[in-house]
Short mmCIF file of C-alpha atoms in Angstrom, two decimals:
data_model
loop_
_atom_site.label_atom_id
_atom_site.label_comp_id
_atom_site.label_asym_id
_atom_site.label_seq_id
_atom_site.Cartn_x
_atom_site.Cartn_y
_atom_site.Cartn_z
CA UNK A 26 -16.57 25.55 14.20
CA UNK A 27 -14.74 22.51 15.38
CA UNK A 28 -11.37 22.03 14.08
CA UNK A 29 -8.70 19.33 14.69
CA UNK A 30 -4.95 19.80 15.06
CA UNK A 31 -2.27 17.32 15.10
CA UNK A 32 1.08 18.25 16.99
CA UNK A 33 4.27 16.26 17.76
CA UNK A 34 7.85 15.49 16.66
CA UNK A 35 8.34 15.52 12.80
CA UNK A 36 11.26 13.08 13.22
CA UNK A 37 11.62 9.96 15.06
CA UNK A 38 14.37 7.19 15.29
CA UNK A 39 13.85 3.78 14.44
CA UNK A 40 12.76 1.34 17.29
CA UNK A 41 11.60 4.54 19.30
CA UNK A 42 8.18 5.43 20.01
CA UNK A 43 6.00 7.82 17.98
CA UNK A 44 3.94 10.10 19.60
CA UNK A 45 1.19 12.58 18.55
CA UNK A 46 -1.40 14.80 19.99
CA UNK A 47 -4.76 15.95 18.35
CA UNK A 48 -6.32 18.90 19.71
CA UNK A 49 -9.88 19.47 19.49
CA UNK A 50 -11.14 23.05 19.47
CA UNK A 51 -14.30 24.85 19.14
CA UNK A 52 -16.33 21.98 20.59
CA UNK A 53 -16.11 19.27 23.08
CA UNK A 54 -14.31 15.88 23.00
CA UNK A 55 -16.84 14.71 25.48
CA UNK A 56 -19.47 14.72 22.83
CA UNK A 57 -21.69 11.57 23.12
CA UNK A 58 -22.11 11.61 19.24
CA UNK A 59 -18.29 10.91 18.09
CA UNK A 60 -15.41 8.65 18.27
CA UNK A 61 -12.04 10.31 17.68
CA UNK A 62 -9.38 8.26 15.57
CA UNK A 63 -5.92 8.26 13.73
CA UNK A 64 -5.32 7.66 10.05
CA UNK A 65 -1.96 7.56 8.25
CA UNK A 66 -0.78 7.82 4.81
CA UNK A 67 2.65 7.08 3.43
CA UNK A 68 4.29 9.36 0.83
CA UNK A 69 2.41 8.65 -2.42
CA UNK A 70 0.13 5.96 -0.87
CA UNK A 71 -3.16 5.44 0.41
CA UNK A 72 -5.03 5.59 3.69
CA UNK A 73 -4.73 3.51 6.48
CA UNK A 74 -7.00 3.40 9.73
CA UNK A 75 -5.11 3.28 12.88
CA UNK A 76 -7.56 3.16 15.68
CA UNK A 77 -10.35 5.41 17.26
CA UNK A 78 -11.32 6.26 20.82
CA UNK A 79 -14.47 7.50 22.72
CA UNK A 80 -14.41 10.00 25.29
CA UNK A 81 -14.99 7.46 28.12
CA UNK A 82 -11.52 6.04 26.82
CA UNK A 83 -13.05 2.73 24.65
CA UNK A 84 -10.98 2.24 22.04
CA UNK A 85 -10.89 0.25 18.77
CA UNK A 86 -7.71 -0.57 16.79
CA UNK A 87 -6.67 -1.94 13.43
CA UNK A 88 -5.28 -5.49 14.18
CA UNK A 89 -2.40 -4.88 11.70
CA UNK A 90 -1.16 -2.34 14.27
CA UNK A 91 -2.61 -3.27 17.66
CA UNK A 92 0.29 -4.79 19.29
CA UNK A 93 2.32 -1.20 18.94
CA UNK A 94 -0.73 1.19 19.08
CA UNK A 95 -2.03 3.01 22.04
CA UNK A 96 -4.63 5.66 21.62
CA UNK A 97 -5.60 7.78 24.86
CA UNK A 98 -7.95 10.63 25.44
CA UNK A 99 -7.50 13.81 27.96
CA UNK A 100 -11.11 15.38 28.19
CA UNK A 101 -9.75 18.15 30.66
CA UNK A 102 -7.23 19.28 27.68
CA UNK A 103 -9.75 18.39 25.10
CA UNK A 104 -7.11 16.20 23.40
CA UNK A 105 -6.44 12.68 22.46
CA UNK A 106 -3.16 10.96 21.66
CA UNK A 107 -1.45 8.16 19.72
CA UNK A 108 1.53 6.12 20.60
CA UNK A 109 3.22 3.86 18.05
CA UNK A 110 5.78 1.93 19.61
CA UNK A 111 9.00 0.14 17.63
CA UNK A 112 8.61 2.10 14.68
CA UNK A 113 10.51 1.47 11.32
CA UNK A 114 10.80 3.45 8.11
CA UNK A 115 7.44 1.90 7.00
CA UNK A 116 5.82 4.21 9.67
CA UNK A 117 6.83 7.22 7.89
CA UNK A 118 3.47 8.77 6.76
CA UNK A 119 1.37 11.86 7.19
CA UNK A 120 -0.68 11.22 10.37
CA UNK A 121 -4.30 12.54 10.38
CA UNK A 122 -6.42 12.95 13.18
CA UNK A 123 -10.31 12.59 12.30
CA UNK A 124 -13.68 12.51 13.71
CA UNK A 125 -16.42 9.78 13.10
CA UNK A 126 -19.83 9.16 14.46
CA UNK A 127 -20.94 6.67 17.15
CA UNK A 128 -24.22 5.64 15.31
CA UNK A 129 -23.85 2.50 13.05
CA UNK A 130 -24.46 4.62 9.72
CA UNK A 131 -21.83 7.28 10.75
CA UNK A 132 -18.66 5.34 10.80
CA UNK A 133 -17.19 7.87 8.20
CA UNK A 134 -14.79 10.41 8.73
CA UNK A 135 -16.65 13.81 8.43
CA UNK A 136 -13.86 16.15 9.73
CA UNK A 137 -10.03 15.91 9.61
CA UNK A 138 -6.86 17.68 10.84
CA UNK A 139 -4.60 19.02 8.26
CA UNK A 140 -2.04 16.20 8.95
CA UNK A 141 1.41 16.04 10.23
CA UNK A 142 4.44 14.22 8.47
CA UNK A 143 6.51 11.94 10.75
CA UNK A 144 9.61 10.74 9.33
CA UNK A 145 11.41 7.49 10.81
CA UNK A 146 15.00 8.11 10.29
CA UNK A 147 18.16 7.97 12.46
CA UNK B 100 -10.40 -7.36 7.05
CA UNK B 101 -12.62 -6.46 3.98
CA UNK B 102 -10.68 -5.57 0.79
CA UNK B 103 -11.84 -2.40 -1.20
CA UNK B 104 -10.75 -2.28 -4.67
CA UNK B 105 -11.04 0.85 -6.87
CA UNK B 106 -11.00 1.02 -10.77
CA UNK B 107 -9.41 2.73 -12.55
CA UNK B 108 -6.28 3.51 -10.61
CA UNK B 109 -5.97 6.55 -12.69
CA UNK B 110 -8.19 8.39 -14.97
CA UNK B 111 -7.73 11.41 -17.49
CA UNK B 112 -10.84 13.61 -18.44
CA UNK B 113 -11.40 16.95 -19.64
CA UNK B 114 -13.48 19.63 -18.00
CA UNK B 115 -17.19 19.11 -18.64
CA UNK B 116 -16.85 15.24 -19.03
CA UNK B 117 -18.84 12.79 -17.02
CA UNK B 118 -16.90 10.10 -15.16
CA UNK B 119 -17.48 7.19 -13.12
CA UNK B 120 -15.22 5.49 -10.34
CA UNK B 121 -15.95 2.09 -9.30
CA UNK B 122 -15.31 0.57 -5.85
CA UNK B 123 -15.68 -3.19 -5.22
CA UNK B 124 -15.69 -4.61 -1.66
CA UNK B 125 -14.28 -8.39 -1.01
CA UNK B 126 -17.47 -9.05 0.87
CA UNK B 127 -21.22 -7.62 1.09
CA UNK B 128 -21.14 -4.24 3.11
CA UNK B 129 -24.76 -3.47 2.69
CA UNK B 130 -24.54 0.71 1.95
CA UNK B 131 -21.65 1.28 4.86
CA UNK B 132 -19.43 3.04 2.09
CA UNK B 133 -18.03 6.54 1.99
CA UNK B 134 -16.27 8.47 -0.49
CA UNK B 135 -13.36 11.09 -0.12
CA UNK B 136 -11.59 13.63 -2.35
CA UNK B 137 -8.01 14.41 -1.51
CA UNK B 138 -6.00 17.11 -3.14
CA UNK B 139 -2.31 17.28 -2.98
CA UNK B 140 -0.97 18.17 0.53
CA UNK B 141 -4.65 18.50 1.86
CA UNK B 142 -6.39 16.12 4.20
CA UNK B 143 -9.15 13.93 2.53
CA UNK B 144 -12.66 15.54 2.47
CA UNK B 145 -16.08 13.63 2.65
CA UNK B 146 -18.13 13.67 -0.20
CA UNK B 147 -20.85 10.97 0.07
CA UNK B 148 -21.60 8.83 2.81
CA UNK B 149 -24.21 5.51 3.04
CA UNK B 150 -23.12 4.96 -0.57
CA UNK B 151 -25.55 7.74 -1.82
CA UNK B 152 -26.10 10.53 0.49
CA UNK B 153 -24.19 13.54 -0.40
CA UNK B 154 -22.51 15.38 2.63
CA UNK B 155 -23.64 18.97 3.19
CA UNK B 156 -22.01 21.65 0.91
CA UNK B 157 -20.84 19.10 -1.80
CA UNK B 158 -21.83 19.90 -5.06
CA UNK B 159 -24.71 17.96 -6.70
CA UNK B 160 -22.58 17.13 -9.60
CA UNK B 161 -21.13 14.23 -7.32
CA UNK B 162 -23.30 11.21 -6.82
CA UNK B 163 -22.91 7.83 -5.34
CA UNK B 164 -24.74 4.40 -6.03
CA UNK B 165 -24.50 0.99 -5.25
CA UNK B 166 -24.79 -1.51 -2.42
CA UNK B 167 -23.65 -5.00 -1.28
CA UNK B 168 -20.29 -5.07 -3.09
CA UNK B 169 -20.20 -2.88 -6.17
CA UNK B 170 -20.20 1.00 -5.67
CA UNK B 171 -19.88 3.86 -8.16
CA UNK B 172 -18.86 7.46 -7.58
CA UNK B 173 -20.10 9.80 -10.52
CA UNK B 174 -18.89 13.35 -11.17
CA UNK B 175 -21.63 14.47 -13.85
CA UNK B 176 -19.78 17.41 -15.22
CA UNK B 177 -16.26 17.96 -14.30
CA UNK B 178 -14.96 21.07 -13.05
CA UNK B 179 -11.41 22.15 -12.64
CA UNK B 180 -11.43 21.72 -8.94
CA UNK B 181 -12.35 18.36 -9.25
CA UNK B 182 -9.19 16.95 -10.35
CA UNK B 183 -7.96 15.17 -7.13
CA UNK B 184 -7.57 11.62 -6.04
CA UNK B 185 -10.78 9.88 -4.82
CA UNK B 186 -10.90 7.19 -2.14
CA UNK B 187 -13.82 4.88 -1.03
CA UNK B 188 -13.88 3.55 2.51
CA UNK B 189 -16.48 0.97 4.23
CA UNK B 190 -17.52 1.06 7.52
CA UNK B 191 -19.16 -2.02 7.68
CA UNK B 192 -16.95 -3.85 10.19
CA UNK B 193 -13.74 -3.27 11.74
CA UNK B 194 -10.72 -2.75 10.76
CA UNK B 195 -12.43 0.39 8.61
CA UNK B 196 -10.64 0.05 5.27
CA UNK B 197 -9.90 2.15 2.41
CA UNK B 198 -9.56 1.72 -1.55
CA UNK B 199 -6.16 2.37 -2.80
CA UNK B 200 -7.23 5.53 -4.58
CA UNK B 201 -8.36 6.70 -8.18
CA UNK B 202 -6.21 9.65 -9.37
CA UNK B 203 -8.36 12.04 -11.60
CA UNK B 204 -5.88 14.02 -14.05
CA UNK B 205 -6.77 16.65 -16.74
CA UNK B 206 -6.58 15.46 -20.26
#
């Protein structure tokens, strides 16, 4: 059974770079059927899509964050990663990794990690 | 970006009730719409995709309808485990966007 697990620091200082990794277990990240992505949720608020990556390295980013976001993939480790630069308190959120389909009718997120809370504070 | 607006923002209901949540898109999105359920401290769970297709394992009391700009999620007979927050998501175009959520509470 395929599972996703986020990992990374729970506390990041303002102006620094937030770095998270999502490990895919029970299946291959190199599947031609899926994109792998990041979604965040500030405490008590709604969901915001950050971006998605294909195993080949092809990416899509939310324009609202594009200037600060880099998503990369390491197929040898079955992992993909998120880097968000120049963070502020507004970037404090639970960060989820999730899977979506590549087919046009399957761009919804059918599998999610448990999420990890990242707090931006000095 | 396509804006998704849910109504109501919160809703109180009793076990056994039938409830409907609405999601409106700022422009037409055909049937490229998904619904999620989120319980406190948990990740969202996919309920419905393509506006009306039930995800495997989701109880049949959940149903979705609509196309274009107006969509609904209906729970036909509320169970205790259904009290949660519900989100819609459009996947017609990038950036992928979510509604602000509807919190379903016990009356």
